[in-house]
mmCIF file of C-alpha atoms in Angstrom:
data_model
loop_
_atom_site.group_PDB
_atom_site.id
_atom_site.type_symbol
_atom_site.label_atom_id
_atom_site.label_comp_id
_atom_site.label_asym_id
_atom_site.label_seq_id
_atom_site.Cartn_x
_atom_site.Cartn_y
_atom_site.Cartn_z
ATOM 1 C CA MET A 87 -36.192 6.245 4.276
ATOM 2 C CA GLY A 88 -33.477 8.442 2.764
ATOM 3 C CA THR A 89 -32.156 7.125 -0.551
ATOM 4 C CA ILE A 90 -33.874 3.733 -0.344
ATOM 5 C CA MET A 91 -34.876 2.398 -3.750
ATOM 6 C CA ASP A 92 -38.348 1.183 -4.651
ATOM 7 C CA ALA A 93 -39.278 -2.492 -4.940
ATOM 8 C CA ALA A 94 -38.624 -2.714 -8.683
ATOM 9 C CA LYS A 95 -35.131 -1.241 -8.386
ATOM 10 C CA LEU A 96 -34.357 -3.425 -5.369
ATOM 11 C CA ALA A 97 -35.441 -6.519 -7.322
ATOM 12 C CA ASP A 98 -33.088 -5.559 -10.160
ATOM 13 C CA ALA A 99 -30.220 -4.964 -7.729
ATOM 14 C CA LEU A 100 -30.512 -8.257 -5.835
ATOM 15 C CA THR A 101 -27.974 -10.846 -6.923
ATOM 16 C CA ALA A 102 -29.230 -14.123 -8.413
ATOM 17 C CA GLN A 103 -27.917 -15.992 -5.346
ATOM 18 C CA SER A 104 -29.656 -13.639 -2.930
ATOM 19 C CA LEU A 105 -32.071 -14.931 -0.334
ATOM 20 C CA PHE A 106 -34.679 -12.559 -1.751
ATOM 21 C CA ALA A 107 -33.973 -13.094 -5.456
ATOM 22 C CA ASP A 108 -37.360 -14.763 -6.029
ATOM 23 C CA CYS A 109 -39.427 -12.330 -3.969
ATOM 24 C CA GLU A 110 -42.439 -10.625 -5.463
ATOM 25 C CA GLN A 111 -42.565 -6.838 -5.563
ATOM 26 C CA ALA A 112 -45.251 -6.687 -2.865
ATOM 27 C CA GLU A 113 -42.953 -8.653 -0.541
ATOM 28 C CA LEU A 114 -39.987 -6.427 -1.353
ATOM 29 C CA SER A 115 -42.138 -3.351 -0.754
ATOM 30 C CA ASP A 116 -42.913 -4.594 2.763
ATOM 31 C CA ILE A 117 -39.223 -5.395 3.365
ATOM 32 C CA ILE A 118 -38.383 -1.821 2.369
ATOM 33 C CA ALA A 119 -41.192 -0.395 4.505
ATOM 34 C CA ARG A 120 -40.165 -2.396 7.595
ATOM 35 C CA GLY A 121 -36.409 -1.934 7.136
ATOM 36 C CA GLN A 122 -34.132 0.932 8.153
ATOM 37 C CA VAL A 123 -31.306 2.423 6.088
ATOM 38 C CA ARG A 124 -27.970 2.581 7.897
ATOM 39 C CA GLN A 125 -24.671 4.139 6.866
ATOM 40 C CA PHE A 126 -21.278 2.564 7.606
ATOM 41 C CA LYS A 127 -17.916 4.291 7.242
ATOM 42 C CA ALA A 128 -14.939 2.627 5.575
ATOM 43 C CA GLY A 129 -13.380 0.260 8.110
ATOM 44 C CA GLN A 130 -16.541 -0.035 10.202
ATOM 45 C CA GLU A 131 -17.984 -3.487 10.918
ATOM 46 C CA LEU A 132 -21.537 -4.271 9.889
ATOM 47 C CA MET A 133 -21.415 -7.474 11.919
ATOM 48 C CA ALA A 134 -18.856 -9.596 13.764
ATOM 49 C CA GLN A 135 -18.274 -13.326 13.799
ATOM 50 C CA GLY A 136 -19.673 -14.921 16.958
ATOM 51 C CA GLU A 137 -22.192 -12.218 17.848
ATOM 52 C CA GLU A 138 -25.928 -12.862 17.969
ATOM 53 C CA GLY A 139 -27.577 -12.439 14.589
ATOM 54 C CA LYS A 140 -30.620 -10.289 15.279
ATOM 55 C CA THR A 141 -30.574 -8.363 12.001
ATOM 56 C CA LEU A 142 -30.226 -8.937 8.277
ATOM 57 C CA TYR A 143 -28.563 -6.527 5.830
ATOM 58 C CA ILE A 144 -29.169 -5.799 2.153
ATOM 59 C CA VAL A 145 -26.260 -3.822 0.683
ATOM 60 C CA LEU A 146 -27.528 -0.829 -1.309
ATOM 61 C CA LYS A 147 -24.283 1.034 -1.949
ATOM 62 C CA GLY A 148 -20.564 0.504 -1.386
ATOM 63 C CA LEU A 149 -18.337 -2.520 -0.904
ATOM 64 C CA ALA A 150 -17.710 -4.760 2.118
ATOM 65 C CA ARG A 151 -15.407 -7.683 2.875
ATOM 66 C CA VAL A 152 -16.825 -10.910 4.302
ATOM 67 C CA SER A 153 -14.336 -12.980 6.314
ATOM 68 C CA MET A 154 -14.097 -15.536 9.083
ATOM 69 C CA VAL A 155 -11.415 -16.747 11.475
ATOM 70 C CA ALA A 156 -10.860 -20.497 11.269
ATOM 71 C CA ALA A 157 -10.178 -22.748 14.262
ATOM 72 C CA ASN A 158 -6.422 -22.463 13.617
ATOM 73 C CA GLY A 159 -6.620 -18.655 13.869
ATOM 74 C CA ARG A 160 -6.214 -18.020 10.150
ATOM 75 C CA GLU A 161 -8.437 -15.408 8.530
ATOM 76 C CA ILE A 162 -10.340 -16.665 5.492
ATOM 77 C CA ILE A 163 -11.877 -14.118 3.144
ATOM 78 C CA LEU A 164 -15.153 -15.539 1.912
ATOM 79 C CA ASP A 165 -16.436 -12.857 -0.418
ATOM 80 C CA TYR A 166 -16.690 -9.184 -1.295
ATOM 81 C CA ALA A 167 -20.236 -7.887 -0.893
ATOM 82 C CA GLU A 168 -21.429 -5.253 -3.345
ATOM 83 C CA PRO A 169 -24.884 -3.705 -3.936
ATOM 84 C CA GLY A 170 -27.560 -6.401 -4.048
ATOM 85 C CA HIS A 171 -25.868 -8.777 -1.624
ATOM 86 C CA VAL A 172 -27.825 -10.012 1.400
ATOM 87 C CA LEU A 173 -25.700 -10.425 4.529
ATOM 88 C CA GLY A 174 -26.207 -12.162 7.863
ATOM 89 C CA GLU A 175 -29.088 -14.382 6.785
ATOM 90 C CA ILE A 176 -27.726 -17.612 8.316
ATOM 91 C CA ALA A 177 -27.734 -16.415 11.941
ATOM 92 C CA PHE A 178 -30.814 -14.308 11.214
ATOM 93 C CA LEU A 179 -32.813 -17.378 10.184
ATOM 94 C CA ASP A 180 -31.515 -20.046 12.584
ATOM 95 C CA GLY A 181 -31.075 -17.847 15.670
ATOM 96 C CA GLY A 182 -27.410 -18.806 16.072
ATOM 97 C CA ASP A 183 -24.258 -16.712 16.140
ATOM 98 C CA ARG A 184 -22.756 -14.884 13.177
ATOM 99 C CA THR A 185 -20.579 -17.176 11.077
ATOM 100 C CA ALA A 186 -18.548 -14.339 9.546
ATOM 101 C CA THR A 187 -17.422 -10.745 10.018
ATOM 102 C CA VAL A 188 -18.429 -8.082 7.494
ATOM 103 C CA GLN A 189 -16.371 -4.898 7.296
ATOM 104 C CA ALA A 190 -16.955 -1.922 5.019
ATOM 105 C CA ILE A 191 -14.069 -1.376 2.605
ATOM 106 C CA GLU A 192 -15.621 1.815 1.317
ATOM 107 C CA PRO A 193 -18.667 3.679 2.706
ATOM 108 C CA VAL A 194 -21.635 1.295 2.755
ATOM 109 C CA GLU A 195 -25.358 1.972 2.790
ATOM 110 C CA ALA A 196 -27.494 -0.991 3.809
ATOM 111 C CA LEU A 197 -31.137 -1.776 4.473
ATOM 112 C CA VAL A 198 -31.397 -3.395 7.910
ATOM 113 C CA LEU A 199 -34.271 -5.716 8.816
ATOM 114 C CA THR A 200 -34.979 -7.000 12.330
ATOM 115 C CA ARG A 201 -36.135 -10.547 13.043
ATOM 116 C CA GLY A 202 -39.430 -9.278 14.455
ATOM 117 C CA ALA A 203 -40.206 -7.263 11.337
ATOM 118 C CA PHE A 204 -39.276 -10.223 9.155
ATOM 119 C CA ALA A 205 -41.604 -12.518 11.118
ATOM 120 C CA ASP A 206 -44.461 -10.098 10.437
ATOM 121 C CA ILE A 207 -43.650 -10.104 6.712
ATOM 122 C CA ILE A 208 -43.547 -13.913 6.626
ATOM 123 C CA GLU A 209 -46.929 -14.024 8.345
ATOM 124 C CA LYS A 210 -48.423 -11.593 5.850
ATOM 125 C CA HIS A 211 -47.008 -13.221 2.699
ATOM 126 C CA LYS A 212 -47.766 -16.940 2.939
ATOM 127 C CA GLY A 213 -45.768 -17.945 -0.143
ATOM 128 C CA LEU A 214 -42.568 -16.227 0.954
ATOM 129 C CA SER A 215 -41.356 -19.064 3.206
ATOM 130 C CA LEU A 216 -41.329 -21.595 0.363
ATOM 131 C CA ARG A 217 -39.476 -19.195 -1.928
ATOM 132 C CA LEU A 218 -36.861 -18.628 0.761
ATOM 133 C CA LEU A 219 -36.399 -22.391 1.199
ATOM 134 C CA LYS A 220 -35.904 -22.769 -2.543
ATOM 135 C CA ALA A 221 -33.350 -19.941 -2.531
ATOM 136 C CA MET A 222 -31.402 -21.583 0.320
ATOM 137 C CA ALA A 223 -31.502 -24.959 -1.438
ATOM 138 C CA ARG A 224 -30.256 -23.378 -4.661
ATOM 139 C CA ARG A 225 -27.388 -21.718 -2.817
ATOM 140 C CA LEU A 226 -26.464 -24.982 -1.077
ATOM 141 C CA ARG A 227 -26.378 -26.766 -4.434
ATOM 142 C CA GLN A 228 -24.156 -24.039 -5.911
ATOM 143 C CA ASN A 229 -21.808 -24.073 -2.919
ATOM 144 C CA ASN A 230 -21.424 -27.843 -3.179
ATOM 145 C CA ALA A 231 -20.557 -27.496 -6.865
ATOM 146 C CA VAL A 232 -17.938 -24.849 -6.076
ATOM 147 C CA ILE A 233 -16.366 -27.014 -3.362
ATOM 148 C CA GLU A 234 -16.122 -30.005 -5.685
ATOM 149 C CA ALA A 235 -14.699 -27.862 -8.479
ATOM 150 C CA ASP A 236 -12.061 -26.296 -6.227
ATOM 151 C CA ARG A 237 -10.883 -29.731 -5.115
ATOM 152 C CA ALA A 238 -10.151 -30.581 -8.725
ATOM 153 C CA TYR A 239 -8.161 -27.408 -9.476
ATOM 154 C CA THR A 240 -4.481 -26.799 -8.737
ATOM 155 C CA SER A 241 -3.409 -23.533 -7.127
ATOM 156 C CA GLY A 242 -2.796 -21.685 -10.431
ATOM 157 C CA PRO A 243 -6.236 -22.284 -11.927
ATOM 158 C CA ARG A 244 -7.842 -21.618 -8.547
ATOM 159 C CA LEU A 245 -6.178 -18.192 -8.293
ATOM 160 C CA ALA A 246 -7.121 -17.423 -11.902
ATOM 161 C CA ARG A 247 -10.753 -18.259 -11.183
ATOM 162 C CA PHE A 248 -10.827 -15.968 -8.145
ATOM 163 C CA LEU A 249 -9.193 -13.111 -10.070
ATOM 164 C CA LEU A 250 -11.732 -13.473 -12.855
ATOM 165 C CA ARG A 251 -14.521 -13.544 -10.290
ATOM 166 C CA LEU A 252 -13.255 -10.279 -8.824
ATOM 167 C CA MET A 253 -12.936 -8.795 -12.308
ATOM 168 C CA MET A 254 -16.628 -9.437 -12.949
ATOM 169 C CA SER A 255 -17.634 -7.496 -9.828
ATOM 170 C CA ASP A 256 -17.397 -3.895 -8.689
ATOM 171 C CA VAL A 257 -14.052 -4.767 -7.116
ATOM 172 C CA ALA A 258 -12.507 -4.162 -10.573
ATOM 173 C CA ASP A 259 -12.730 -1.097 -12.801
ATOM 174 C CA ALA A 260 -13.204 -0.746 -16.552
ATOM 175 C CA THR A 261 -9.466 -1.213 -17.191
ATOM 176 C CA ASN A 262 -9.456 -4.680 -15.578
ATOM 177 C CA GLN A 263 -7.545 -3.314 -12.585
ATOM 178 C CA LEU A 264 -8.582 -4.292 -9.083
ATOM 179 C CA LYS A 265 -9.832 -1.207 -7.233
ATOM 180 C CA LEU A 266 -8.401 -2.646 -4.020
ATOM 181 C CA ALA A 267 -4.687 -2.865 -3.288
ATOM 182 C CA LEU A 268 -5.085 -6.438 -2.046
ATOM 183 C CA SER A 269 -2.043 -7.812 -0.289
ATOM 184 C CA GLN A 270 -0.756 -11.202 -1.372
ATOM 185 C CA GLY A 271 -1.768 -12.541 2.024
ATOM 186 C CA GLU A 272 -5.325 -11.266 1.669
ATOM 187 C CA LEU A 273 -5.623 -12.526 -1.896
ATOM 188 C CA GLY A 274 -4.279 -15.877 -0.686
ATOM 189 C CA ASN A 275 -6.883 -16.042 2.061
ATOM 190 C CA PHE A 276 -9.574 -15.361 -0.494
ATOM 191 C CA ALA A 277 -8.303 -18.049 -2.882
ATOM 192 C CA GLY A 278 -7.287 -20.536 -0.179
ATOM 193 C CA MET A 279 -3.565 -20.316 -1.022
ATOM 194 C CA SER A 280 -0.400 -19.399 0.864
ATOM 195 C CA ARG A 281 1.319 -16.043 0.367
ATOM 196 C CA GLU A 282 4.259 -17.829 -1.210
ATOM 197 C CA GLN A 283 1.996 -19.548 -3.742
ATOM 198 C CA ILE A 284 0.360 -16.228 -4.603
ATOM 199 C CA ASN A 285 3.710 -14.488 -5.054
ATOM 200 C CA ARG A 286 5.115 -17.275 -7.202
ATOM 201 C CA GLN A 287 2.022 -17.491 -9.395
ATOM 202 C CA LEU A 288 1.565 -13.746 -9.905
ATOM 203 C CA SER A 289 5.255 -13.302 -10.692
ATOM 204 C CA ALA A 290 5.087 -16.063 -13.301
ATOM 205 C CA TRP A 291 2.004 -14.505 -14.882
ATOM 206 C CA ALA A 292 3.684 -11.087 -14.879
ATOM 207 C CA ASP A 293 6.710 -12.562 -16.670
ATOM 208 C CA ASN A 294 4.353 -14.012 -19.294
ATOM 209 C CA GLY A 295 2.443 -10.768 -19.782
ATOM 210 C CA ILE A 296 -0.819 -12.099 -18.342
ATOM 211 C CA VAL A 297 -0.953 -9.615 -15.450
ATOM 212 C CA ALA A 298 0.855 -6.463 -14.373
ATOM 213 C CA LEU A 299 1.807 -5.762 -10.767
ATOM 214 C CA LYS A 300 2.247 -2.196 -9.601
ATOM 215 C CA GLY A 301 1.749 -0.515 -6.250
ATOM 216 C CA GLY A 302 0.092 -3.575 -4.734
ATOM 217 C CA ARG A 303 -2.535 -3.690 -7.492
ATOM 218 C CA VAL A 304 -3.144 -6.379 -10.059
ATOM 219 C CA THR A 305 -4.134 -5.509 -13.630
ATOM 220 C CA ILE A 306 -5.244 -8.177 -16.085
ATOM 221 C CA LEU A 307 -3.369 -7.698 -19.383
ATOM 222 C CA ASP A 308 -4.431 -10.894 -21.157
ATOM 223 C CA ARG A 309 -7.908 -11.912 -20.013
ATOM 224 C CA GLU A 310 -8.165 -14.766 -22.537
ATOM 225 C CA ALA A 311 -4.931 -16.294 -21.232
ATOM 226 C CA LEU A 312 -6.217 -16.054 -17.651
ATOM 227 C CA VAL A 313 -9.466 -17.750 -18.713
ATOM 228 C CA ASP A 314 -7.403 -20.557 -20.282
ATOM 229 C CA VAL A 315 -5.500 -20.974 -17.000
ATOM 230 C CA ALA A 316 -8.742 -20.938 -14.992
ATOM 231 C CA GLU A 317 -10.178 -23.738 -17.105
ATOM 232 C CA ALA A 318 -7.029 -25.874 -16.962
ATOM 233 C CA TRP A 319 -6.927 -29.025 -14.833
#
């Protein structure tokens, strides 16, 4: 299995919103035993929007971008997946097509589980199905809360909230600088804003000493001020 972690380490790595966050160690041990570790180079796709979802991925190492193309052709960046994220579970569970594309930003190592192997695990562990339903319900509740909150925020607070979210992940380093040279267009897709809105807002924050802009990277200079903006209505 290469560098695959044991069940205890996998449990610690899984994010709180993960499909498998409530799994018992015996269940995780079987997921590890039935899964395969795959390596993806930077720029390589783990999955593509619209394809059949036959497999599920648990990110073990690296960073990947999750995005989708809307009906109007615009790319929307949904998230950045780091170690502990579970990817592809929607199509994996309902048998439909992939709802998003996942592309490695840096080399990614992921545990891949097939639908057949997962069915065997579900059959063996009778309580797993209920825990998975609870995890999906919890995620749905959280997503609804986020949608309602975003409707109430203007573009400035919305961008501040997304920057802070990135700062709390592996996308940022210890100096509060984003590891990725995100373009204004990409950052706008992630925050649901136009490039012009992003440019105007970042420039204003730079003038006020809240952020610094250099070489396409954003560094947070005054985190408390950004938090104040994020919480403003």
